[in-house]
Coordinates of C-alpha atoms and ligand atoms in Angstrom, one line a residue:
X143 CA -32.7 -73.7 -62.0
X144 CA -35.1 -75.0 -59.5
X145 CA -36.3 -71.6 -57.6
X146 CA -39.2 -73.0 -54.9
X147 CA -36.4 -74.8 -52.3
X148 CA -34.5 -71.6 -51.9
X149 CA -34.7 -69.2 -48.6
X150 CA -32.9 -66.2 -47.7
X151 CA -32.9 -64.0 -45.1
X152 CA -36.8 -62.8 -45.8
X153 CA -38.2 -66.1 -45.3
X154 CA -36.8 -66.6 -42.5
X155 CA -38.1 -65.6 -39.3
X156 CA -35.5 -65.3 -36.5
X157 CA -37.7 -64.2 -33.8
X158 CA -38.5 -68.1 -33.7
X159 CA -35.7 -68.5 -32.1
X160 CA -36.2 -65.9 -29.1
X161 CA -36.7 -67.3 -25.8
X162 CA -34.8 -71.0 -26.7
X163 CA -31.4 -71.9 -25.6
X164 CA -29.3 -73.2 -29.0
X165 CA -26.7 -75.9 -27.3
X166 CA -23.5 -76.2 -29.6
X167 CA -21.9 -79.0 -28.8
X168 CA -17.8 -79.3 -30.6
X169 CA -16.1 -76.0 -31.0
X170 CA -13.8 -77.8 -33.9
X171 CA -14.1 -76.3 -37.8
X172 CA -18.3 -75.6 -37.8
X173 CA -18.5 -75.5 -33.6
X174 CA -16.9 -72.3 -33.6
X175 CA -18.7 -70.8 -36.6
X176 CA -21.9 -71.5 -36.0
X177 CA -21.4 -70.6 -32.0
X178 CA -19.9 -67.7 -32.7
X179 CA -22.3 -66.2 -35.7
X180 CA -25.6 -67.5 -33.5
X181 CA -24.1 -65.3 -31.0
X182 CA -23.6 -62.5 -32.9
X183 CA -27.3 -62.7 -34.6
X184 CA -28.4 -61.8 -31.2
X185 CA -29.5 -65.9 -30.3
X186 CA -28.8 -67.2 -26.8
X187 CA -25.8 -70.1 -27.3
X188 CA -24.0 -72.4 -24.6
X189 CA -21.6 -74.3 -26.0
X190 CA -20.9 -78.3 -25.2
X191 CA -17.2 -79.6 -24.4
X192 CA -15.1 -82.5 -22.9
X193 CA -13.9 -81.5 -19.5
X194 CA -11.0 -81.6 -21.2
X195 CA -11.0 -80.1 -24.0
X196 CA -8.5 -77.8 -25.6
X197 CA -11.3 -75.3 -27.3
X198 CA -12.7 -74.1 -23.7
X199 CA -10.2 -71.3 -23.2
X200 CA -10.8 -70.6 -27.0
X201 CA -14.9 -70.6 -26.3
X202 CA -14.8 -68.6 -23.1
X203 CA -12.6 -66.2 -24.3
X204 CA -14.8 -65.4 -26.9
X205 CA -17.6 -64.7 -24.5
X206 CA -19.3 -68.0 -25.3
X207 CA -20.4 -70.0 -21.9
X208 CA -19.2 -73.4 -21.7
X209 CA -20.7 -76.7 -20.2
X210 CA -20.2 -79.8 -20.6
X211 CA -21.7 -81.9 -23.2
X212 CA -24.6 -83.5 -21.7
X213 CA -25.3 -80.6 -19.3
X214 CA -25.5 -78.3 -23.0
X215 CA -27.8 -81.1 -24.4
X216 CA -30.1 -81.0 -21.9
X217 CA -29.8 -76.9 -21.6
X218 CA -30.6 -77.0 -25.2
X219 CA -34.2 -76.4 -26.6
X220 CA -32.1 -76.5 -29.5
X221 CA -29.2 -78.8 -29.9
X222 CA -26.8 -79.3 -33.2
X223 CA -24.1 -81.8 -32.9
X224 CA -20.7 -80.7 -34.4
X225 CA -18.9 -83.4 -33.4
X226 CA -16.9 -85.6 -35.8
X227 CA -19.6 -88.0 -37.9
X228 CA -18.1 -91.0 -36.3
X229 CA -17.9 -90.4 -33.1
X230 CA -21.7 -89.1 -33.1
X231 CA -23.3 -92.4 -32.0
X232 CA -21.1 -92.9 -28.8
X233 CA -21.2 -89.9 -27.4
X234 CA -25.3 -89.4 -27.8
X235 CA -25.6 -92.9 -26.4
X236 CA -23.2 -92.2 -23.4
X237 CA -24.1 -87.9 -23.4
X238 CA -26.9 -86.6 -25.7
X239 CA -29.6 -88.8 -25.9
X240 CA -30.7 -88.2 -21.7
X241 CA -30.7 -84.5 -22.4
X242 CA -33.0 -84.3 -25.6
X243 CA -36.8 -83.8 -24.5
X244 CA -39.5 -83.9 -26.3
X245 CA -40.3 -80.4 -28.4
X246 CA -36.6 -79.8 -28.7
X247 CA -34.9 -79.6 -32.4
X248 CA -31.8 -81.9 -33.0
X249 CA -29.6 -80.6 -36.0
X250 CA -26.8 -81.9 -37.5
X251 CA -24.6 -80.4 -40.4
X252 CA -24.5 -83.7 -42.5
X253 CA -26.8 -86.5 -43.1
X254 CA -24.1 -89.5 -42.0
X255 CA -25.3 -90.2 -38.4
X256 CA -29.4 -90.4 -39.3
X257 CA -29.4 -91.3 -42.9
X258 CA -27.5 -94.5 -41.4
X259 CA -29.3 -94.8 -38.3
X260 CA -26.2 -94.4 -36.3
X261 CA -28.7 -92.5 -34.1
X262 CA -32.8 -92.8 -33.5
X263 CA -34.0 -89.9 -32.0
X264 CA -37.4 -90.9 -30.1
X265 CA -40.3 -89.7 -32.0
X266 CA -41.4 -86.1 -30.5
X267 CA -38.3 -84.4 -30.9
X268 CA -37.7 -82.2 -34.2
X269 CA -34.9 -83.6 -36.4
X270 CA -33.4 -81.0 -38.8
X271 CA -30.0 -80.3 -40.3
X272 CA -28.0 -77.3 -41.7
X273 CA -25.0 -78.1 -43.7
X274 CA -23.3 -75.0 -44.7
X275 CA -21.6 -75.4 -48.1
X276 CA -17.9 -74.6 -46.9
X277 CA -15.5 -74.8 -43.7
X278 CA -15.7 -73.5 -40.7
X279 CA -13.3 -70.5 -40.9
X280 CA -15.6 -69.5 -44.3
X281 CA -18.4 -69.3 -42.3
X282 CA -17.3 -67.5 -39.7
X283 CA -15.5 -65.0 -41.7
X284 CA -18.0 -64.3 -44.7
X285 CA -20.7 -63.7 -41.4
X286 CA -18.1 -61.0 -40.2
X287 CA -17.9 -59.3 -43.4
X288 CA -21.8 -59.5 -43.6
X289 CA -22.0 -61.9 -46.2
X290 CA -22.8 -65.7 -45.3
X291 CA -22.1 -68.9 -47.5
X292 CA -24.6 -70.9 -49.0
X293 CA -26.4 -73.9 -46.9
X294 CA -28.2 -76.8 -47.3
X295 CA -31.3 -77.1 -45.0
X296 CA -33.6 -80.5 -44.4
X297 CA -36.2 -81.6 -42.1
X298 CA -36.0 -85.2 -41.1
X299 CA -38.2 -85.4 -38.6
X300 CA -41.3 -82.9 -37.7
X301 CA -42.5 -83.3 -34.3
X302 CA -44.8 -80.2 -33.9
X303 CA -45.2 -78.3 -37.1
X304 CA -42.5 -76.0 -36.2
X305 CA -39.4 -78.0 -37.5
X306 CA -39.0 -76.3 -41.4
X307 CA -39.4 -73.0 -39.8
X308 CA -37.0 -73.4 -36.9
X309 CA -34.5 -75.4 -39.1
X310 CA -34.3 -71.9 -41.4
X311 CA -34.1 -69.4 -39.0
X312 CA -30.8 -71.5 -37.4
X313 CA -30.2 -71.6 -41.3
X314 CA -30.0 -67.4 -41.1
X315 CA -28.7 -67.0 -37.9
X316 CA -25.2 -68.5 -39.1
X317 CA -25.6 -65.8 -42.0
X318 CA -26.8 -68.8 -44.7
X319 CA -29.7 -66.4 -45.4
X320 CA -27.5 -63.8 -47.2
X321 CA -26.2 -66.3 -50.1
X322 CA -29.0 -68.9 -50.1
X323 CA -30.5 -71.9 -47.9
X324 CA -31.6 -74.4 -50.3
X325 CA -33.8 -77.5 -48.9
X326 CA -33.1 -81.1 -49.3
X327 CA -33.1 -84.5 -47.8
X328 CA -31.2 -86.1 -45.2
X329 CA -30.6 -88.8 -48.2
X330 CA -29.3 -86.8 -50.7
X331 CA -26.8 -84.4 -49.1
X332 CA -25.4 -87.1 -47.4
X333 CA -25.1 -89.4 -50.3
X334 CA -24.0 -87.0 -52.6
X335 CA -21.5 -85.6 -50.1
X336 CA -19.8 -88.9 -49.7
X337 CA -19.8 -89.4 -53.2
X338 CA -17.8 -86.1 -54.0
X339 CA -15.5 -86.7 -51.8
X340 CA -14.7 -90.2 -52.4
X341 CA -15.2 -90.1 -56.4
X342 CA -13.7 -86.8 -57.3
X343 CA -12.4 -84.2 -54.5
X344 CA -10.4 -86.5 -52.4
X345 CA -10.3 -89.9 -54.1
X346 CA -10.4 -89.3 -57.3
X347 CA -7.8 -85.8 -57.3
X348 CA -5.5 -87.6 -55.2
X349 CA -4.8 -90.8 -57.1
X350 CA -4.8 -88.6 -60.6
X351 CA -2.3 -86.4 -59.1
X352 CA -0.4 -89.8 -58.3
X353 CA -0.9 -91.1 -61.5
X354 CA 0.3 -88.3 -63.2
X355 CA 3.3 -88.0 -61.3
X356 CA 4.1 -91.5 -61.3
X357 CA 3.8 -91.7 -65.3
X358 CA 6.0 -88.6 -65.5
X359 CA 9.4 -89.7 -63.0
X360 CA 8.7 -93.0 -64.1
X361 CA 9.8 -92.3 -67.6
X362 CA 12.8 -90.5 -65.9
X363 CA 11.6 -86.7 -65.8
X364 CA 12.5 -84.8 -62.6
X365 CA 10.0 -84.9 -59.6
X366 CA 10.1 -81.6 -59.1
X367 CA 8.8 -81.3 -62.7
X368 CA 6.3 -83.5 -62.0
X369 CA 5.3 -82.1 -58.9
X370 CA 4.4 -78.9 -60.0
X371 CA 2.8 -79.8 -63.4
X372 CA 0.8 -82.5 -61.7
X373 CA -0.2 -81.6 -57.8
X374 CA 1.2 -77.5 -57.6
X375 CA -1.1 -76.8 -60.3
X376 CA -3.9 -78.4 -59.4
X377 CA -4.3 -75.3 -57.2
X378 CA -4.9 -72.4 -60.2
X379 CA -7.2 -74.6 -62.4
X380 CA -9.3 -75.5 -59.5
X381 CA -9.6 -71.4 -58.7
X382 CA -10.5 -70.9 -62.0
X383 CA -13.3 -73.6 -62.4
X384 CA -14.2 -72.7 -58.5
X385 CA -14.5 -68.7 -60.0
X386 CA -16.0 -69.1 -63.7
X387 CA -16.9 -73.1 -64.3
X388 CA -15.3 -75.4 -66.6
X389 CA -15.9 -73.1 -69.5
X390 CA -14.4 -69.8 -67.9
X391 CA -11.7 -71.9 -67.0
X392 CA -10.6 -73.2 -70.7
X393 CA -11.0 -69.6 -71.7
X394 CA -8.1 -68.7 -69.2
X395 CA -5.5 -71.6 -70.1
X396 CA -3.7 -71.4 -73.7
X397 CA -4.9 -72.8 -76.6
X398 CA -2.8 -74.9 -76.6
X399 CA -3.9 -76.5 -73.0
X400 CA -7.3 -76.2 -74.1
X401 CA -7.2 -78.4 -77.1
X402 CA -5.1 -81.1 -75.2
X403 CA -7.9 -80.6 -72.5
X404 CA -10.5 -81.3 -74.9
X405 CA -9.0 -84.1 -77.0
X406 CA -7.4 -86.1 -74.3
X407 CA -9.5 -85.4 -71.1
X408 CA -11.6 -88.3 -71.8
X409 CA -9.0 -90.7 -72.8
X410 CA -7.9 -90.5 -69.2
X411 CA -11.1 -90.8 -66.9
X412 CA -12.9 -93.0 -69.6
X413 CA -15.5 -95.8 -69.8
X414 CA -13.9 -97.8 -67.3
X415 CA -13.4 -94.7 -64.4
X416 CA -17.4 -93.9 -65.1
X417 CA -18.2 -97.4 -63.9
X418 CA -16.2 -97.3 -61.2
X419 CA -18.1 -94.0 -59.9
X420 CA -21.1 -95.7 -60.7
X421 CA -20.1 -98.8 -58.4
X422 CA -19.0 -96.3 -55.4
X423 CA -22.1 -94.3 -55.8
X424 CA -24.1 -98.1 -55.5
X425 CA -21.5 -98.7 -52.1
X426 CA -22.9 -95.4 -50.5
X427 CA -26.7 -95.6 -51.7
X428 CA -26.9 -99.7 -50.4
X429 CA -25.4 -98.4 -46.8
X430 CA -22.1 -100.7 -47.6
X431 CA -19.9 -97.7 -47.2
X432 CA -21.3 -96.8 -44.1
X433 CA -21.3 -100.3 -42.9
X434 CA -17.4 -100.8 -43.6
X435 CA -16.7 -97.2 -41.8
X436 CA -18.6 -98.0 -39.0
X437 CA -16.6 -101.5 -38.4
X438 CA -13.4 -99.5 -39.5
X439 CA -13.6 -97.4 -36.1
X440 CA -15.4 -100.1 -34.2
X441 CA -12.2 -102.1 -34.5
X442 CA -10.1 -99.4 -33.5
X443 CA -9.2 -97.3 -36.5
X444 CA -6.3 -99.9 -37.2
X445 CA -6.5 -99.6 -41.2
X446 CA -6.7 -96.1 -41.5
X447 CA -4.0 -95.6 -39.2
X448 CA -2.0 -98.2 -41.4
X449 CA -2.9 -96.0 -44.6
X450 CA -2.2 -92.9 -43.3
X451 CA 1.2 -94.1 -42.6
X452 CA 2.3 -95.4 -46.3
X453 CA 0.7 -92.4 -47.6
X454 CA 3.5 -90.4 -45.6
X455 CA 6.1 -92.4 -47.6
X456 CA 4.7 -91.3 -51.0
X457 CA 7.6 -89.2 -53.7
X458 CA 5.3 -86.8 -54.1
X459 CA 5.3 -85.8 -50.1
X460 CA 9.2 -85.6 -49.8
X461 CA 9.6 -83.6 -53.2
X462 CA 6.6 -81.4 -52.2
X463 CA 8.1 -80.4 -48.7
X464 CA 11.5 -79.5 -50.5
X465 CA 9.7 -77.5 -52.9
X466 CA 7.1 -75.9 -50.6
X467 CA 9.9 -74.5 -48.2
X468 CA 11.4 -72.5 -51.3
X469 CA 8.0 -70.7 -51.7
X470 CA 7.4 -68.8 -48.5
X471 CA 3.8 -67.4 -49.5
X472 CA 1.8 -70.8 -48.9
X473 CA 0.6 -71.8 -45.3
X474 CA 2.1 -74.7 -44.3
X475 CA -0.2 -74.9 -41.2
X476 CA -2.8 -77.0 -40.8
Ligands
NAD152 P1 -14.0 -81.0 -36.2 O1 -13.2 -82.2 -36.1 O2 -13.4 -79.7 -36.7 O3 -14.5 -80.6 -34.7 C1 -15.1 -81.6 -33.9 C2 -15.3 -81.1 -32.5 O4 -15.7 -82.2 -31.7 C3 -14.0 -80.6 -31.8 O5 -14.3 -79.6 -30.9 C4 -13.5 -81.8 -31.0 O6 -12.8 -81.5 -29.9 C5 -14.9 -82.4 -30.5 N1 -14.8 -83.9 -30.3 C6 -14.1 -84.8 -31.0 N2 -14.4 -86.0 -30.4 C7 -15.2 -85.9 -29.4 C8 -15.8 -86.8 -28.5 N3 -15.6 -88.1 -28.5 N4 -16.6 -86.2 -27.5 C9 -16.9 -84.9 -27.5 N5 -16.3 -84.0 -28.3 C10 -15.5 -84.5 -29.3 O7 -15.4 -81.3 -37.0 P2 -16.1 -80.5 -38.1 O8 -15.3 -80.5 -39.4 O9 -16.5 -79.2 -37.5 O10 -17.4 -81.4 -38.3 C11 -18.5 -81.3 -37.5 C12 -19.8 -81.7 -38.3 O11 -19.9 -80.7 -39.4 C13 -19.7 -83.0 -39.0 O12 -20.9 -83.6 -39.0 C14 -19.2 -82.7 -40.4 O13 -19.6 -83.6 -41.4 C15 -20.0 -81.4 -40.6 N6 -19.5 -80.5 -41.7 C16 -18.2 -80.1 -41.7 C17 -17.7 -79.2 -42.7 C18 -16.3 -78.8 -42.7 O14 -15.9 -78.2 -43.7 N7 -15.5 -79.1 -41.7 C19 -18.7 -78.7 -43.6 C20 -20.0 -79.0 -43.5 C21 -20.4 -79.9 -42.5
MG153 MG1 -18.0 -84.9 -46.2
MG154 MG1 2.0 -76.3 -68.0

């Protein structure tokens, strides 16, 4: 493995953050995380909210001093913007963009908004970005314990000379430091992050978790059957690869599973699948995802709405509630 883009807590040097102001701005899934463990690591943090937003009892009560979003920008000598990736563009346009001066550091936790030049910060402003590699509550609680999870750090814009350096002390001070901060580009974490997600973790598990249900109560079996052999599942072979890999997980499963793994894996995501990762991976790299996202929520969100909605209608949701209520241990929150 590559060693010379890796950090941890030694190179790091989080007296460069003494003396600046770190505006949060979101308190959703990473707001609160990174607010909170800033805090914690002894750095000065306001946080940025809608007037009326739900999280500013949440913020305050947890000590954290709440403004609103363009007042935090322009507090901010250091500003990251956890905000949703879509809604990034408006709100520095109508909020952010007045407050950012030049010298300041603009982060982000994924690549979306600059790889795609949603937003052009003006030249004399750092650009960096620290994308911790899990959610928010993670974060926060691996901080608490006194461990941190893994980030990804990357530099898209170096104003002064500082940038790399400031960049991986914010890296530390959310406790990325104590796993690893591994450097990249703005490019590649955010083309490989939509790719993930579209190609295997939410696009490609959902419809072969349909698929497989669908073959199985088409040919008459019970649903309920199918939903735990095809979705319940899911959930202890993606623990084991998530603990030990693909290999430590076929050394857990019976033999039995493990041959049918081996001999029929490939039979299902064949040839024609592989291209058609290929061709999503060309739709993010041209910018024709982001293009058809962009005009998705332009026009109002109308489609995904639309999806959403058959989605709901899906066997596997009313089978899955049934069955979900007869086992009390799993969180049905979301
Ligand atoms: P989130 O949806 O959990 O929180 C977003 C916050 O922004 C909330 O406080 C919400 O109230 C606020 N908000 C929403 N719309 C707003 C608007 N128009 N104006 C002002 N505030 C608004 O989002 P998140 O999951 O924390 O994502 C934030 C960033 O972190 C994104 O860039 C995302 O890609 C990145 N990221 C997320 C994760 C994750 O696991 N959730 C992991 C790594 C990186
Ligand atoms: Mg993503
Ligand atoms: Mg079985």
């Amino acid at each position: 493995m590559k060693t010379d883009d890796i950090f941890y807590d030694k190179d790091a040097d989080l007296s460069k953050l003494e003396g600046k102001t770190v505006a949060i701005l979101g308190y959703g899934s990473q707001g609160h995380a990174h607010a909170l463990n800033l805090k914690d690591s002894g750095v000065e943090v306001v946080v940025g909210l809608r007037p009326d937003s739900s999280s500013r009892p949440k913020a305050e009560e947890a000590g954290l001093e709440v403004l609103d979003i363009a007042e935090a920008a322009s507090r901010g000598d250091i500003v990251m913007v956890l905000l949703p990736d879509e809604k990034q563009a408006e709100v520095w346009d109508t909020e952010i963009s007045d407050g950012i001066a030049e010298g300041n550091l603009l982060l982000f936790a994924h690549g979306f908004s600059i790889h795609f030049e949603q937003i052009l910060p003006p030249p004399g402003v750092d650009v960096g970005m620290v994308a911790p590699k899990g959610p928010g509550h993670l974060v926060r609680r691996q901080y608490e314990e006194g461990h941190g999870v893994p980030c990804l750090m990357a530099v898209h814009q170096d104003a002064g000379g500082e940038a790399p350096a400031l960049v991986l002390a914010y890296a530390a001070g959310i406790g990325g430091g104590r796993a690893a901060i591994i450097e990249t580009t703005f490019k590649d974490e955010c083309e490989t992050d939509l790719f993930g997600e579209q190609a295997v973790l939410c696009g490609g598990a959902s419809e072969l978790v349909r698929a497989g249900f669908e073959t199985l109560v088409e040919a008459g079996y019970d649903p309920r059957l199918a939903y735990f052999e095809c979705l319940h599942e899911l959930k202890l072979i993606a623990d084991l690869m998530y603990e030990k890999g693909i290999q430590g997980m076929r050394y857990s499963i019976s033999n039995t599973a493990e041959y049918g793994d081996m001999t029929r894996g490939k039979r299902v995501i064949g040839e024609e699948s592989r291209a058609a990762m290929k061709e999503i991976l060309s739709e993010i790299q041209s910018g024709e995802f982001a293009k058809e996202w962009i005009a998705e929520n332009r026009a109002g969100g109308e489609n995904l709405a639309r999806m959403r909605e058959e989605g709901v209608g899906h066997p596997t949701e009313e089978v899955g509630k049934d069955l979900r209520d007869m086992m009390p241990w799993i969180d049905q929150k979301f």
